[in-house]
mmCIF file with all atom_site columns, C-alpha atoms in Angstrom:
data_model
loop_
_atom_site.group_PDB
_atom_site.id
_atom_site.type_symbol
_atom_site.label_atom_id
_atom_site.label_alt_id
_atom_site.label_comp_id
_atom_site.label_asym_id
_atom_site.label_entity_id
_atom_site.label_seq_id
_atom_site.pdbx_PDB_ins_code
_atom_site.Cartn_x
_atom_site.Cartn_y
_atom_site.Cartn_z
_atom_site.occupancy
_atom_site.B_iso_or_equiv
_atom_site.pdbx_formal_charge
_atom_site.auth_seq_id
_atom_site.auth_comp_id
_atom_site.auth_asym_id
_atom_site.auth_atom_id
_atom_site.pdbx_PDB_model_num
ATOM 1   C CA . SER A 1 1   ? -33.445 -102.041 40.311 1.00 0.00 ? 14  SER A CA 1
ATOM 2   C CA . MET A 1 2   ? -34.601 -100.813 37.158 1.00 0.00 ? 15  MET A CA 1
ATOM 3   C CA . ALA A 1 3   ? -32.723 -98.533  34.498 1.00 0.00 ? 16  ALA A CA 1
ATOM 4   C CA . LEU A 1 4   ? -32.922 -97.142  30.803 1.00 0.00 ? 17  LEU A CA 1
ATOM 5   C CA . ARG A 1 5   ? -30.475 -98.167  28.071 1.00 0.00 ? 18  ARG A CA 1
ATOM 6   C CA . LYS A 1 6   ? -30.474 -95.139  25.524 1.00 0.00 ? 19  LYS A CA 1
ATOM 7   C CA . ALA A 1 7   ? -27.168 -94.058  24.072 1.00 0.00 ? 20  ALA A CA 1
ATOM 8   C CA . ILE A 1 8   ? -27.136 -90.039  24.776 1.00 0.00 ? 21  ILE A CA 1
ATOM 9   C CA . GLU A 1 9   ? -24.100 -87.920  23.997 1.00 0.00 ? 22  GLU A CA 1
ATOM 10  C CA . THR A 1 10  ? -23.171 -86.060  27.230 1.00 0.00 ? 23  THR A CA 1
ATOM 11  C CA . PRO A 1 11  ? -21.770 -82.278  27.198 1.00 0.00 ? 24  PRO A CA 1
ATOM 12  C CA . HIS A 1 12  ? -18.112 -84.123  27.756 1.00 0.00 ? 25  HIS A CA 1
ATOM 13  C CA . GLY A 1 13  ? -18.683 -85.810  24.194 1.00 0.00 ? 26  GLY A CA 1
ATOM 14  C CA . ALA A 1 14  ? -18.816 -89.362  25.812 1.00 0.00 ? 27  ALA A CA 1
ATOM 15  C CA . THR A 1 15  ? -21.869 -91.268  25.369 1.00 0.00 ? 28  THR A CA 1
ATOM 16  C CA . ALA A 1 16  ? -24.039 -92.402  28.393 1.00 0.00 ? 29  ALA A CA 1
ATOM 17  C CA . GLU A 1 17  ? -26.092 -95.537  27.471 1.00 0.00 ? 30  GLU A CA 1
ATOM 18  C CA . TYR A 1 18  ? -26.989 -96.382  31.373 1.00 0.00 ? 31  TYR A CA 1
ATOM 19  C CA . TRP A 1 19  ? -29.547 -94.344  33.022 1.00 0.00 ? 32  TRP A CA 1
ATOM 20  C CA . ARG A 1 20  ? -30.834 -94.554  36.437 1.00 0.00 ? 33  ARG A CA 1
ATOM 21  C CA . ILE A 1 21  ? -32.897 -92.772  38.725 1.00 0.00 ? 34  ILE A CA 1
ATOM 22  C CA . ALA A 1 22  ? -30.872 -91.000  41.283 1.00 0.00 ? 35  ALA A CA 1
ATOM 23  C CA . GLU A 1 23  ? -33.658 -89.018  43.099 1.00 0.00 ? 36  GLU A CA 1
ATOM 24  C CA . TYR A 1 24  ? -37.274 -88.372  42.923 1.00 0.00 ? 37  TYR A CA 1
ATOM 25  C CA . SER A 1 25  ? -39.001 -85.490  44.518 1.00 0.00 ? 38  SER A CA 1
ATOM 26  C CA . ALA A 1 26  ? -42.789 -84.379  44.432 1.00 0.00 ? 39  ALA A CA 1
ATOM 27  C CA . ASN A 1 27  ? -44.474 -81.043  45.565 1.00 0.00 ? 40  ASN A CA 1
ATOM 28  C CA . TYR A 1 28  ? -48.268 -82.107  45.900 1.00 0.00 ? 41  TYR A CA 1
ATOM 29  C CA . LEU A 1 29  ? -49.379 -78.759  46.308 1.00 0.00 ? 42  LEU A CA 1
ATOM 30  C CA . GLN A 1 30  ? -47.913 -77.351  43.127 1.00 0.00 ? 43  GLN A CA 1
ATOM 31  C CA . ARG A 1 31  ? -48.366 -80.822  41.120 1.00 0.00 ? 44  ARG A CA 1
ATOM 32  C CA . GLN A 1 32  ? -44.702 -81.031  40.179 1.00 0.00 ? 45  GLN A CA 1
ATOM 33  C CA . ALA A 1 33  ? -42.195 -83.801  40.558 1.00 0.00 ? 46  ALA A CA 1
ATOM 34  C CA . GLN A 1 34  ? -38.787 -83.863  39.549 1.00 0.00 ? 47  GLN A CA 1
ATOM 35  C CA . VAL A 1 35  ? -36.727 -86.705  38.578 1.00 0.00 ? 48  VAL A CA 1
ATOM 36  C CA . ILE A 1 36  ? -32.819 -86.820  38.333 1.00 0.00 ? 49  ILE A CA 1
ATOM 37  C CA . LEU A 1 37  ? -31.661 -89.387  36.317 1.00 0.00 ? 50  LEU A CA 1
ATOM 38  C CA . CYS A 1 38  ? -27.858 -90.127  36.333 1.00 0.00 ? 51  CYS A CA 1
ATOM 39  C CA . GLY A 1 39  ? -26.159 -91.548  33.390 1.00 0.00 ? 52  GLY A CA 1
ATOM 40  C CA . TYR A 1 40  ? -23.005 -94.099  32.874 1.00 0.00 ? 53  TYR A CA 1
ATOM 41  C CA . ILE A 1 41  ? -21.181 -95.524  30.040 1.00 0.00 ? 54  ILE A CA 1
ATOM 42  C CA . SER A 1 42  ? -22.731 -99.045  30.839 1.00 0.00 ? 55  SER A CA 1
ATOM 43  C CA . GLU A 1 43  ? -24.453 -100.874 33.498 1.00 0.00 ? 56  GLU A CA 1
ATOM 44  C CA . ALA A 1 44  ? -21.061 -102.880 33.965 1.00 0.00 ? 57  ALA A CA 1
ATOM 45  C CA . ALA A 1 45  ? -19.500 -99.272  34.847 1.00 0.00 ? 58  ALA A CA 1
ATOM 46  C CA . ARG A 1 46  ? -22.268 -98.513  37.668 1.00 0.00 ? 59  ARG A CA 1
ATOM 47  C CA . ARG A 1 47  ? -21.633 -101.783 39.163 1.00 0.00 ? 60  ARG A CA 1
ATOM 48  C CA . ALA A 1 48  ? -18.136 -101.274 38.991 1.00 0.00 ? 61  ALA A CA 1
ATOM 49  C CA . GLY A 1 49  ? -18.829 -97.955  41.351 1.00 0.00 ? 62  GLY A CA 1
ATOM 50  C CA . LYS A 1 50  ? -17.644 -95.912  38.287 1.00 0.00 ? 63  LYS A CA 1
ATOM 51  C CA . GLN A 1 51  ? -18.804 -92.265  38.412 1.00 0.00 ? 64  GLN A CA 1
ATOM 52  C CA . HIS A 1 52  ? -21.720 -90.934  36.401 1.00 0.00 ? 65  HIS A CA 1
ATOM 53  C CA . LEU A 1 53  ? -21.276 -88.932  33.063 1.00 0.00 ? 66  LEU A CA 1
ATOM 54  C CA . ALA A 1 54  ? -24.121 -86.901  33.404 1.00 0.00 ? 67  ALA A CA 1
ATOM 55  C CA . ALA A 1 55  ? -27.365 -85.883  35.498 1.00 0.00 ? 68  ALA A CA 1
ATOM 56  C CA . VAL A 1 56  ? -30.516 -84.849  33.832 1.00 0.00 ? 69  VAL A CA 1
ATOM 57  C CA . ASN A 1 57  ? -33.367 -83.281  35.536 1.00 0.00 ? 70  ASN A CA 1
ATOM 58  C CA . VAL A 1 58  ? -37.132 -84.077  34.131 1.00 0.00 ? 71  VAL A CA 1
ATOM 59  C CA . VAL A 1 59  ? -39.899 -82.270  35.420 1.00 0.00 ? 72  VAL A CA 1
ATOM 60  C CA . PHE A 1 60  ? -43.776 -83.600  35.507 1.00 0.00 ? 73  PHE A CA 1
ATOM 61  C CA . GLU A 1 61  ? -46.149 -80.912  35.965 1.00 0.00 ? 74  GLU A CA 1
ATOM 62  C CA . GLY A 1 62  ? -49.793 -80.044  35.561 1.00 0.00 ? 75  GLY A CA 1
ATOM 63  C CA . ASP A 1 63  ? -51.255 -83.281  33.854 1.00 0.00 ? 76  ASP A CA 1
ATOM 64  C CA . ASP A 1 64  ? -48.270 -85.117  33.885 1.00 0.00 ? 77  ASP A CA 1
ATOM 65  C CA . PHE A 1 65  ? -47.841 -85.051  37.735 1.00 0.00 ? 78  PHE A CA 1
ATOM 66  C CA . ILE A 1 66  ? -46.938 -88.365  39.118 1.00 0.00 ? 79  ILE A CA 1
ATOM 67  C CA . GLY A 1 67  ? -47.740 -88.478  42.616 1.00 0.00 ? 80  GLY A CA 1
ATOM 68  C CA . ASP A 1 68  ? -47.178 -91.707  44.431 1.00 0.00 ? 81  ASP A CA 1
ATOM 69  C CA . PHE A 1 69  ? -46.248 -93.887  41.478 1.00 0.00 ? 82  PHE A CA 1
ATOM 70  C CA . GLY A 1 70  ? -43.756 -96.567  41.588 1.00 0.00 ? 83  GLY A CA 1
ATOM 71  C CA . ARG A 1 71  ? -40.432 -96.633  40.152 1.00 0.00 ? 84  ARG A CA 1
ATOM 72  C CA . ALA A 1 72  ? -41.600 -98.756  37.340 1.00 0.00 ? 85  ALA A CA 1
ATOM 73  C CA . GLU A 1 73  ? -44.377 -95.775  36.291 1.00 0.00 ? 86  GLU A CA 1
ATOM 74  C CA . VAL A 1 74  ? -41.767 -93.071  36.848 1.00 0.00 ? 87  VAL A CA 1
ATOM 75  C CA . TYR A 1 75  ? -39.492 -94.990  33.847 1.00 0.00 ? 88  TYR A CA 1
ATOM 76  C CA . ALA A 1 76  ? -42.643 -95.424  31.892 1.00 0.00 ? 89  ALA A CA 1
ATOM 77  C CA . SER A 1 77  ? -43.279 -91.626  32.116 1.00 0.00 ? 90  SER A CA 1
ATOM 78  C CA . LEU A 1 78  ? -39.710 -90.659  31.431 1.00 0.00 ? 91  LEU A CA 1
ATOM 79  C CA . LYS A 1 79  ? -39.917 -93.039  28.225 1.00 0.00 ? 92  LYS A CA 1
ATOM 80  C CA . ALA A 1 80  ? -42.897 -90.702  27.389 1.00 0.00 ? 93  ALA A CA 1
ATOM 81  C CA . ARG A 1 81  ? -40.569 -87.869  26.663 1.00 0.00 ? 94  ARG A CA 1
ATOM 82  C CA . PRO A 1 82  ? -38.551 -87.457  23.839 1.00 0.00 ? 95  PRO A CA 1
ATOM 83  C CA . GLN A 1 83  ? -35.028 -87.403  25.289 1.00 0.00 ? 96  GLN A CA 1
ATOM 84  C CA . PHE A 1 84  ? -36.149 -91.067  26.429 1.00 0.00 ? 97  PHE A CA 1
ATOM 85  C CA . ALA A 1 85  ? -38.101 -92.200  23.544 1.00 0.00 ? 98  ALA A CA 1
ATOM 86  C CA . ASP A 1 86  ? -36.986 -95.567  22.178 1.00 0.00 ? 99  ASP A CA 1
ATOM 87  C CA . ALA A 1 87  ? -35.029 -96.205  25.518 1.00 0.00 ? 100 ALA A CA 1
ATOM 88  C CA . ASP A 1 88  ? -34.995 -99.970  26.435 1.00 0.00 ? 101 ASP A CA 1
ATOM 89  C CA . ASP A 1 89  ? -36.040 -101.151 29.740 1.00 0.00 ? 102 ASP A CA 1
ATOM 90  C CA . LEU A 1 90  ? -33.483 -103.118 32.148 1.00 0.00 ? 103 LEU A CA 1
ATOM 91  C CA . LEU A 1 91  ? -33.641 -104.852 35.185 1.00 0.00 ? 104 LEU A CA 1
ATOM 92  C CA . GLU A 1 92  ? -30.107 -104.371 36.787 1.00 0.00 ? 105 GLU A CA 1
ATOM 93  C CA . GLY A 1 93  ? -27.903 -107.366 36.418 1.00 0.00 ? 106 GLY A CA 1
ATOM 94  C CA . GLY A 1 94  ? -30.660 -109.366 34.310 1.00 0.00 ? 107 GLY A CA 1
ATOM 95  C CA . GLY A 1 95  ? -30.980 -107.722 31.136 1.00 0.00 ? 108 GLY A CA 1
ATOM 96  C CA . ALA A 1 96  ? -33.750 -106.415 29.569 1.00 0.00 ? 109 ALA A CA 1
ATOM 97  C CA . ALA A 1 97  ? -36.989 -105.904 31.836 1.00 0.00 ? 110 ALA A CA 1
ATOM 98  C CA . GLU A 1 98  ? -38.967 -107.993 28.895 1.00 0.00 ? 111 GLU A CA 1
ATOM 99  C CA . PRO A 1 99  ? -37.973 -109.913 25.765 1.00 0.00 ? 112 PRO A CA 1
ATOM 100 C CA . SER A 1 100 ? -38.033 -107.615 22.595 1.00 0.00 ? 113 SER A CA 1
ATOM 101 C CA . VAL A 1 101 ? -40.119 -108.722 19.886 1.00 0.00 ? 114 VAL A CA 1
ATOM 102 C CA . GLU A 1 102 ? -38.622 -108.212 16.668 1.00 0.00 ? 115 GLU A CA 1
#
């Protein structure tokens, strides 16, 4: 399971830093896909069964439509959006998905 790490302040004033895809749906006729991400305080909070702080809805349409891509491609497409730019890829329970090069 993958996730993104980026600190984003929620409407509650608390910061969610662990974002995980909760739902993906595609409308092939309209070439539109919707991704819902849930944001948690941390990976540890999510693994402990805590509730998410916020949910974010991202729509891909037109040239951005990502039909049958796998989850890794969806996360990569999310990182192309300003909201999740500079987010770190995480493999749940395993830290960073790839070593970062300083």
